[in-house]
Coordinates of C-alpha atoms in Angstrom, one line a residue:
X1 CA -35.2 103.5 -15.8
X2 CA -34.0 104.3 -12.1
X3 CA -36.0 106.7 -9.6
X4 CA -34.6 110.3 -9.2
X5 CA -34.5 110.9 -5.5
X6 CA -34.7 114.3 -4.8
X7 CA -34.1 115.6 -1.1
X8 CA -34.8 119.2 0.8
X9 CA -33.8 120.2 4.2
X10 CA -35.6 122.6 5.6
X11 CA -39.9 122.5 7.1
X12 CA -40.0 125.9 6.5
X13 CA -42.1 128.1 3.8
X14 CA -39.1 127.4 1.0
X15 CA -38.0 124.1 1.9
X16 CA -41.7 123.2 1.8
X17 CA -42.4 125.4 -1.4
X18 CA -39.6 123.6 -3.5
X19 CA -40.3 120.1 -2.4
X20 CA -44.5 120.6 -3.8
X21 CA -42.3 122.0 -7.1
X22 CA -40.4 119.0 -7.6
X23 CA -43.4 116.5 -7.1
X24 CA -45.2 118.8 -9.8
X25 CA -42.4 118.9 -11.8
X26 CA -41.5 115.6 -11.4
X27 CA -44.0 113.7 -10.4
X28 CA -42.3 109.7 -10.9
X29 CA -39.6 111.1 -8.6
X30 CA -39.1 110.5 -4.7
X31 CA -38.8 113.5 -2.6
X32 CA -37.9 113.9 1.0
X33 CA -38.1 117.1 3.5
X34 CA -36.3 116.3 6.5
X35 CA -37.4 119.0 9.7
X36 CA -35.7 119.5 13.0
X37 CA -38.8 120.3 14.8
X38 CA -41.7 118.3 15.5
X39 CA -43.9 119.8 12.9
X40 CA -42.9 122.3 9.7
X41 CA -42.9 126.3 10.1
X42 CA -42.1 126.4 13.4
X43 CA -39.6 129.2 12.9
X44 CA -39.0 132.5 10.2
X45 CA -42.4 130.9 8.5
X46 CA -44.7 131.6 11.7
X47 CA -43.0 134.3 12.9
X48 CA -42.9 136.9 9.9
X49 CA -45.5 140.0 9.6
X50 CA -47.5 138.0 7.2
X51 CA -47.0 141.0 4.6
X52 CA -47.4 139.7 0.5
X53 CA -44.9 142.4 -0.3
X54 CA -45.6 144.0 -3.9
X55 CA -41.9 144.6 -4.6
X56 CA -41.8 148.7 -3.7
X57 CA -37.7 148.2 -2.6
X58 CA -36.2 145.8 -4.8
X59 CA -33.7 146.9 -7.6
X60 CA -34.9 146.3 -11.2
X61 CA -33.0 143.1 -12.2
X62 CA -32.5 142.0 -9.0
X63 CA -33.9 138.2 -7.6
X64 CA -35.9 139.8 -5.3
X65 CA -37.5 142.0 -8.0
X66 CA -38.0 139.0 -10.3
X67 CA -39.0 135.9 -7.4
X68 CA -41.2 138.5 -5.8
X69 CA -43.5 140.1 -8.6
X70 CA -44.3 136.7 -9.3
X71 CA -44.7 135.2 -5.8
X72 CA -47.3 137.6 -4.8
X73 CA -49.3 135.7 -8.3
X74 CA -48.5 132.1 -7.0
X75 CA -49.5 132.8 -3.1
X76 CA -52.7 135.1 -4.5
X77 CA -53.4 132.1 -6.9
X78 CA -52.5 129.4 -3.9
X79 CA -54.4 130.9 -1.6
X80 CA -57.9 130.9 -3.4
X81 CA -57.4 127.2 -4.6
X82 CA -56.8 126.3 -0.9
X83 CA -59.4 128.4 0.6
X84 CA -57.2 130.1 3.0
X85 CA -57.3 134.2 3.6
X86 CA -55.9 136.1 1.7
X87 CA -56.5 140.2 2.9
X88 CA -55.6 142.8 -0.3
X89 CA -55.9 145.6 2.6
X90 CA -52.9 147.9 0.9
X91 CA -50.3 149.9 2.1
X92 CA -48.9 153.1 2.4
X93 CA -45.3 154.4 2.4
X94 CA -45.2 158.1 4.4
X95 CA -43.2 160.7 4.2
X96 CA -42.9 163.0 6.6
X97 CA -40.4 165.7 5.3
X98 CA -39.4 167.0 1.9
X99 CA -36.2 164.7 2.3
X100 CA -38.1 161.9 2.6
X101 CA -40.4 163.0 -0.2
X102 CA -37.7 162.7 -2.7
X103 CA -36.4 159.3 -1.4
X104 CA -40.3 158.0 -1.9
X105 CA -40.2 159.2 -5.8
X106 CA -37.2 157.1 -5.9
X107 CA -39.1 154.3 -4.3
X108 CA -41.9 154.9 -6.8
X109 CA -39.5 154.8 -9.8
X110 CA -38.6 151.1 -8.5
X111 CA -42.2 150.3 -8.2
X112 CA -42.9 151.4 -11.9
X113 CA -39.6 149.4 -13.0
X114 CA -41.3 146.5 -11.4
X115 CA -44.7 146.7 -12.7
X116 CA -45.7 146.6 -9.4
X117 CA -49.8 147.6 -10.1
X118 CA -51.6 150.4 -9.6
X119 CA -49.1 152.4 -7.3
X120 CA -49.5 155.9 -7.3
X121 CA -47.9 158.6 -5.3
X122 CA -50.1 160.2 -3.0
X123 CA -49.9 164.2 -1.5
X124 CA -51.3 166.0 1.6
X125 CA -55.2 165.5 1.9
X126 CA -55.3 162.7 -0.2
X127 CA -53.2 160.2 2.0
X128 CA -56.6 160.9 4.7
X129 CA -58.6 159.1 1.5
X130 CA -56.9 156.0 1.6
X131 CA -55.9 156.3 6.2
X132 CA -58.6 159.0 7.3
X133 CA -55.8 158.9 10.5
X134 CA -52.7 159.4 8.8
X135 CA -50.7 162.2 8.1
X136 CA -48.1 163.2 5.9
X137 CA -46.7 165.2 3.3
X138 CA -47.0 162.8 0.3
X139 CA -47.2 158.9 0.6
X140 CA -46.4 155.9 -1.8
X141 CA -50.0 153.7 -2.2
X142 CA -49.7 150.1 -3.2
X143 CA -53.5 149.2 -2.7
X144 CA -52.6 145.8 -3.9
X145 CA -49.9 144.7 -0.6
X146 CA -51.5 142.2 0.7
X147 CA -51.5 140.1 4.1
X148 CA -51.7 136.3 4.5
X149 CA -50.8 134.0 7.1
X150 CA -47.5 132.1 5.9
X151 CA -48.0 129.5 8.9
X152 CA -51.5 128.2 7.0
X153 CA -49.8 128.4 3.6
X154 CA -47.1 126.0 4.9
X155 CA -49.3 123.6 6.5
X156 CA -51.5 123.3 3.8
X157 CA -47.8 122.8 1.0
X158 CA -47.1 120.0 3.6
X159 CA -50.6 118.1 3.3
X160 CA -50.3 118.7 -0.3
X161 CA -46.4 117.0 -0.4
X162 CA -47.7 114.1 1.8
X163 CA -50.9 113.6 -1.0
X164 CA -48.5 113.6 -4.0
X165 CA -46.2 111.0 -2.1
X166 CA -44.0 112.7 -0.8
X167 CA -42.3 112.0 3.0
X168 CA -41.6 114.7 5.8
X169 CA -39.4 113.2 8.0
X170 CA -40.0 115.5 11.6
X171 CA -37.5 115.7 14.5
X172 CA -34.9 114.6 12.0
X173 CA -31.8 117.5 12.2
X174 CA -29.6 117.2 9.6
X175 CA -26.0 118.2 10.3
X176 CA -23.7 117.2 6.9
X177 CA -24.9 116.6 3.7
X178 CA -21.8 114.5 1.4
X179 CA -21.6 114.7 -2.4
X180 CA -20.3 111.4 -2.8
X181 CA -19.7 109.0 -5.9
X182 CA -23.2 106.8 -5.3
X183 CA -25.5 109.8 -4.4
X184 CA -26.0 112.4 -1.7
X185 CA -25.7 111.1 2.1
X186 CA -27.6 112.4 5.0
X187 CA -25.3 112.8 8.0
X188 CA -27.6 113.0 11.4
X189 CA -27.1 115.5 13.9
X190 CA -26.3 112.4 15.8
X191 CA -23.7 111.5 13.9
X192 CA -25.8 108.4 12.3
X193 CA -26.1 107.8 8.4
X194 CA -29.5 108.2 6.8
X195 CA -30.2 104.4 4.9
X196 CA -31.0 105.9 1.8
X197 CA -28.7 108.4 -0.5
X198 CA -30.1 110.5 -2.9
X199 CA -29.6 111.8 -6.7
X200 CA -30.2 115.8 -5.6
X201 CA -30.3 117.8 -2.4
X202 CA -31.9 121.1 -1.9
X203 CA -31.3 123.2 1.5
X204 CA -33.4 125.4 3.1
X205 CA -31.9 126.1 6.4
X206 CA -32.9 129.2 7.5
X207 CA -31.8 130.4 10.6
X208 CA -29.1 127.5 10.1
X209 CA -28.1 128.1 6.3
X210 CA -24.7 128.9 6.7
X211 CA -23.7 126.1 9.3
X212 CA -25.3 123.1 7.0
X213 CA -23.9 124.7 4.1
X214 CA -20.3 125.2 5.5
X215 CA -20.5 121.4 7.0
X216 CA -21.6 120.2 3.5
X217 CA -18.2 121.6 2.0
X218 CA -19.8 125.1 0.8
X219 CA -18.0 128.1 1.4
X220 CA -18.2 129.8 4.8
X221 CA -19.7 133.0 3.7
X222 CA -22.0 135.1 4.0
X223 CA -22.6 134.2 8.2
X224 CA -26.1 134.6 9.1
X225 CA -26.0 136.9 11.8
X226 CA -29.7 137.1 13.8
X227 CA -31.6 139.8 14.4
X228 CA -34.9 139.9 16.4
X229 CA -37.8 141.6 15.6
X230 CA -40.5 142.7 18.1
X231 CA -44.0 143.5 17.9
X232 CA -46.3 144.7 19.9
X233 CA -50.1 144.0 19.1
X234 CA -52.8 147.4 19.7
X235 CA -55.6 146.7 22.6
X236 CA -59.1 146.2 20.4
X237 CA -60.6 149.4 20.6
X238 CA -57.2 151.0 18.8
X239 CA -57.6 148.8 16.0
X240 CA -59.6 150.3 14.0
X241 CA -58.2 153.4 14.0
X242 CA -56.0 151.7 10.9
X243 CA -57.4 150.1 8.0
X244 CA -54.1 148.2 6.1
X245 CA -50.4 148.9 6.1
X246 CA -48.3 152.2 7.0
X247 CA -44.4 152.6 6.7
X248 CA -42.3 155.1 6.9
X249 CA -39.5 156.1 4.2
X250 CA -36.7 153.8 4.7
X251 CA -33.5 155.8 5.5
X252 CA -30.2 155.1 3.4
X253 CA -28.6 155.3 6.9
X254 CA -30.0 152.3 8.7
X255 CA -30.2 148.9 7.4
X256 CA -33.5 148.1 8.3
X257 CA -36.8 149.9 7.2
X258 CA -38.1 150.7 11.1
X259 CA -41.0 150.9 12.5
X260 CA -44.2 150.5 10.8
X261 CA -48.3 149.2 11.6
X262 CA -49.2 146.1 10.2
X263 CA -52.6 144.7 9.9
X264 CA -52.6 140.8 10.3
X265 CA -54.2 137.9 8.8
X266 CA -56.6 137.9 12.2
X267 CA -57.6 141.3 12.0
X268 CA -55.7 142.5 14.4
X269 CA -53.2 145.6 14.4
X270 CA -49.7 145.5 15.4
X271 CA -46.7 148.1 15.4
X272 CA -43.0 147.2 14.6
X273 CA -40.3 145.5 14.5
X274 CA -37.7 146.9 15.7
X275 CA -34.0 145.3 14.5
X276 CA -31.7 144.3 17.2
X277 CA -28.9 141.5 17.6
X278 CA -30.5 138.9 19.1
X279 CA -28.6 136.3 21.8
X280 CA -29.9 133.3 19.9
X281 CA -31.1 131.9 16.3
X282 CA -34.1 131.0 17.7
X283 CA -34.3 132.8 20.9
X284 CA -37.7 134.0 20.6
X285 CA -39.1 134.7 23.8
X286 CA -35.6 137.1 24.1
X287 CA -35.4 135.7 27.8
X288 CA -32.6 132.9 26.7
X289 CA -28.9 133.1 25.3
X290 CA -27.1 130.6 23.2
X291 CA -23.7 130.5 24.1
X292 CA -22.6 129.2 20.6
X293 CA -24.8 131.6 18.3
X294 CA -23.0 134.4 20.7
X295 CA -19.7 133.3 20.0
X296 CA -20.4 133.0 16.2
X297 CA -20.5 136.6 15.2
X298 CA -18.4 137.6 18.1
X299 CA -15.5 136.0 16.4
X300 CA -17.1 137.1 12.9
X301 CA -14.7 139.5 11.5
X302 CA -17.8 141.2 9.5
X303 CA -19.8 141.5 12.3
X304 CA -17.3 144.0 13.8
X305 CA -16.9 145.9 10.8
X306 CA -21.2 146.0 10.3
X307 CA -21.3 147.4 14.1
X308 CA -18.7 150.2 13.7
X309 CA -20.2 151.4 10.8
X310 CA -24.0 151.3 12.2
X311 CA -23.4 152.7 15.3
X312 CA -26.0 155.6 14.7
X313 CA -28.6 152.4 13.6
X314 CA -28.1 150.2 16.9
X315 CA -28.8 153.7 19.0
X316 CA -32.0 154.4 17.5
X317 CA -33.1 150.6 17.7
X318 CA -32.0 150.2 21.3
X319 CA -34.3 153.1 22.3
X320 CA -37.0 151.0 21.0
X321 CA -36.2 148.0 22.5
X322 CA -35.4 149.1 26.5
X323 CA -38.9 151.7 26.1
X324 CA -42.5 150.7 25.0
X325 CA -43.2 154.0 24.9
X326 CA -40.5 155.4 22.4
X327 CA -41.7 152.1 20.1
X328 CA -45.1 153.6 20.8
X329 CA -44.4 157.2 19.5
X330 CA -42.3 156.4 16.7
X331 CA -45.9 155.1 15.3
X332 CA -47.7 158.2 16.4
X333 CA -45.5 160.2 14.2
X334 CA -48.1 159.0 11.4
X335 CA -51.1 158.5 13.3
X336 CA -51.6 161.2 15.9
X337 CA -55.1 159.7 16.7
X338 CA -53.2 156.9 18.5
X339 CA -51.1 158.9 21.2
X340 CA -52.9 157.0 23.9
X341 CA -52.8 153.8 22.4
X342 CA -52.2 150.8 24.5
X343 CA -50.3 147.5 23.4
X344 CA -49.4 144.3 24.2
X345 CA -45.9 142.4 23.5
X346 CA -46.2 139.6 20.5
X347 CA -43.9 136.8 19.2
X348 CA -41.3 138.0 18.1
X349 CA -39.4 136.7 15.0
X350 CA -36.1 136.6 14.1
X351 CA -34.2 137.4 10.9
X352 CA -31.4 135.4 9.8
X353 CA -29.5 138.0 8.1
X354 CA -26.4 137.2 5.6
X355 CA -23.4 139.2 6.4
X356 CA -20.2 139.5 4.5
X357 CA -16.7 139.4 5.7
X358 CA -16.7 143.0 4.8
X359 CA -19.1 143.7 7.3
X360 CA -22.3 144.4 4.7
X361 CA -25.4 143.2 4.4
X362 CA -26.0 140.7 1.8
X363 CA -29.4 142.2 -0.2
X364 CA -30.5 140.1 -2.2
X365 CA -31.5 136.4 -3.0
X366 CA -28.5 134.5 -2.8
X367 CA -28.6 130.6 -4.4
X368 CA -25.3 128.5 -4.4
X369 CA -24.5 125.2 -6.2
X370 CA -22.2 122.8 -4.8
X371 CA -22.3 119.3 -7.5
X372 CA -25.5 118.2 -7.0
X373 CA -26.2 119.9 -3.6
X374 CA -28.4 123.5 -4.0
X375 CA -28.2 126.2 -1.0
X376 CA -30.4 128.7 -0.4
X377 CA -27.7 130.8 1.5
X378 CA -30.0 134.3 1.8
X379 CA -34.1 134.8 1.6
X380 CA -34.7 137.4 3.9
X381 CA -37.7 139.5 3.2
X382 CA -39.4 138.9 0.9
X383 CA -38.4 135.4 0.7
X384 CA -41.8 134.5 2.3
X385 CA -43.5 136.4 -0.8
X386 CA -41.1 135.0 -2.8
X387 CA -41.4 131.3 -1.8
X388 CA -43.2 129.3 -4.5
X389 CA -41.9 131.4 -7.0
X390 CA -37.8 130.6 -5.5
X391 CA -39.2 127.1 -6.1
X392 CA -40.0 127.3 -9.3
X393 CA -36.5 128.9 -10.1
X394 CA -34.5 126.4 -8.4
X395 CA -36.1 123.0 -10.1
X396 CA -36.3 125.0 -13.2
X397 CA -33.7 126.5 -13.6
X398 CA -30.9 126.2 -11.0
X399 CA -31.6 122.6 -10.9
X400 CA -32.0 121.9 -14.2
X401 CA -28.2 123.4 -15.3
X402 CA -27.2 121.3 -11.9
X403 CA -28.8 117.7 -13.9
X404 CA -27.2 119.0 -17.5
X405 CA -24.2 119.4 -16.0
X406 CA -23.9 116.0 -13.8
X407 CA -24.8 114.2 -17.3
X408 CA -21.7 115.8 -18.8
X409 CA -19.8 115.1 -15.6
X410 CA -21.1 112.7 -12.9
X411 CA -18.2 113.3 -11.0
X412 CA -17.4 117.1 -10.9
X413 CA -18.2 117.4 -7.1
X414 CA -16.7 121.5 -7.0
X415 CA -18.6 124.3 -6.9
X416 CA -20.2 125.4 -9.9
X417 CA -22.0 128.8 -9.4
X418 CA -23.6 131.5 -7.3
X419 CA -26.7 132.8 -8.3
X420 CA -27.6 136.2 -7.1
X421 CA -29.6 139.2 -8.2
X422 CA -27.8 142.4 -9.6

């Protein structure tokens, strides 16, 4: 009997969670991660808030309801077997007006939909029992959010890839992958052909989904249009003035849920992001352009359409962006104790966010099968929460109607189905 060869793309938190899977699942099979950078998680994976996200947002039915419930069980579960931190420090969802009240009930419905534990809704005084410094008219409590660092988590998937035999191949970009009659071929970001071919092919591009995908004879859409995120990190002796997580009420109007405090892994405390269009897919620092991510969603008929219709949104983000101080007081608005706060810039990440033609925001988890090649076209938030448990569905299931199917018909090389969340 012949050796399935299995490969993944991607050194990030998915690409790396669905390679472990397949050694688990298959453990007689050879899998390969290939990695652009010179080591894995160098980009959404170490540059995230670090939240374990309960699954307070996500419509009931949807992939992100289903992958997430049970991510937050796999990375809890992970995390203890590995000895790495793992902070249940809670969170808080505030609102500050009776409008916002009634969108929180909504938010509390989802969270009962999604079994998400022990969440209750919260009213005046009794927010101060849970953040003696906060204040509010009532507030959704998840005490069971959690925060990790997805950076360690990673690191620790790729020793345990390397000890199950499997190979990470660094510094290796892959441009094109070919479904062709004898297996899947590798197609170098130098043009050269990778020696070995391969049965299945799993990509995790990230930041670069849409471009592998589209080169590998997917379908353009959605474009990842990127957005960066920044955060700014509280001087020590404002640290404490916080104990976990506090949000406000995402607005209907804004595609983004603004900005919020956010404990990390480290102990410190930080405050954001903000959303704005970034001038690269990997322009971290924000003191760089690339000419060709520029150009990308400039000639992206859906970006156009996105910006007209969010004009009120890119206002309201810009203020944060060109003054520390108005990023500053859109935290105080919760904590009052922390008007005099100092900060100090962080990393800042950036979201690859899938955008129609139409101009909206893809939501939820979108998973794309091309023959025998699977894309993982959208994981934003929380894809992170939500990695091991996207594994599993991929070689479980995705994968699995992917090897009934090529039995039927080795050489049906069209596209066969999107998977997406309600």
């Amino acid at each position: 009997m012949s050796i399935v060869k299995y490969t993944v793309i991607g050194g990030g938190i998915n690409g790396l969670a669905v390679a472990r899977q397949l050694l688990i699942d298959h453990p007689d099979a050879e899998v390969t991660l290939f990695e652009k950078e010179s080591s894995v998680a160098q980009h959404q994976t170490s540059h995230n808030s670090g939240v374990v996200h309960a699954g307070l947002y996500y419509a009931k039915g949807s992939l992100k309801a289903k992958l997430c419930r049970r991510g937050v069980h796999l990375v809890k579960e992970y995390c203890e077997a590995n000895d790495l931190p793992y902070d249940q420090c809670g969170k808080l969802v505030v609102a500050l007006t009776e409008v916002e009240v009634e969108r929180l009930k909504r938010l509390y419905q989802i969270a009962l939909d999604n079994e998400v534990p022990d969440v209750c809704m919260l009213y005046g005084d009794e927010i101060k029992k849970v953040e003696p410094n906060c204040i509010g008219i009532a507030a959704l409590h998840s005490p069971t959010t959690a925060i990790v660092s997805y950076e360690a988590i990673a690191k620790q998937i790729a020793k345990d890839i390397l000890e199950k035999g499997g190979k990470i191949q660094l510094s290796a970009e892959v441009k094109e992958l070919k479904n062709n009659a004898d297996g899947i071929q590798i197609i170098m970001k130098d043009g050269s052909v990778y020696p070995e071919t391969f049965n299945y092919a799993v990509s995790c591009a990230g930041l670069q989904s849409d471009r592998l995908a589209k080169n590998s004879g997917d379908e353009a859409n959605p474009k990842i249009v990127p957005f960066f995120g920044q955060y700014f990190v509280l001087d020590d002796q404002f640290t404490n003035d916080v104990k976990g997580l506090i949000y406000p009420v995402p607005d209907p109007k804004y595609p983004f849920l603004g900005v919020h405090f956010t404990k990390r892994i480290d102990g410190k405390m930080t405050i954001g992001p903000n959303a704005f269009l970034s001038l690269g897919r990997e322009n971290y620092t924000g003191k760089n352009f690339n000419f060709k991510d520029i150009t990308d969603y400039l000639v992206y008929p859906g970006f156009w359409r996105f910006s007209f219709r969010n004009i009120p949104a890119a206002i309201r983000e810009s203020k944060t962006v060109l003054s520390q101080q108005t990023f500053i007081d859109e935290c105080v608005k919760y904590v009052p104790s922390l008007s005099k706060m100092t900060v100090k810039p962080a990393t800042r990440g950036i979201r690859a966010q899938a955008m129609n033609q139409d101009g909206s925001l893809v939501d939820d988890f979108v998973i794309r099968k091309d023959g025998n090649i699977t894309h993982i076209r959208n994981a934003p938030s929380p894809g992170a929460t939500s990695s091991m448990a996207i594994a599993e569905y991929i070689v479980r299931e995705v994968m699995q109607t992917v090897e009934a199917k090529a039995t039927v018909d080795a050489n049906d090389s069209g596209i066969e189905m999107v998977v997406q969340g309600s």
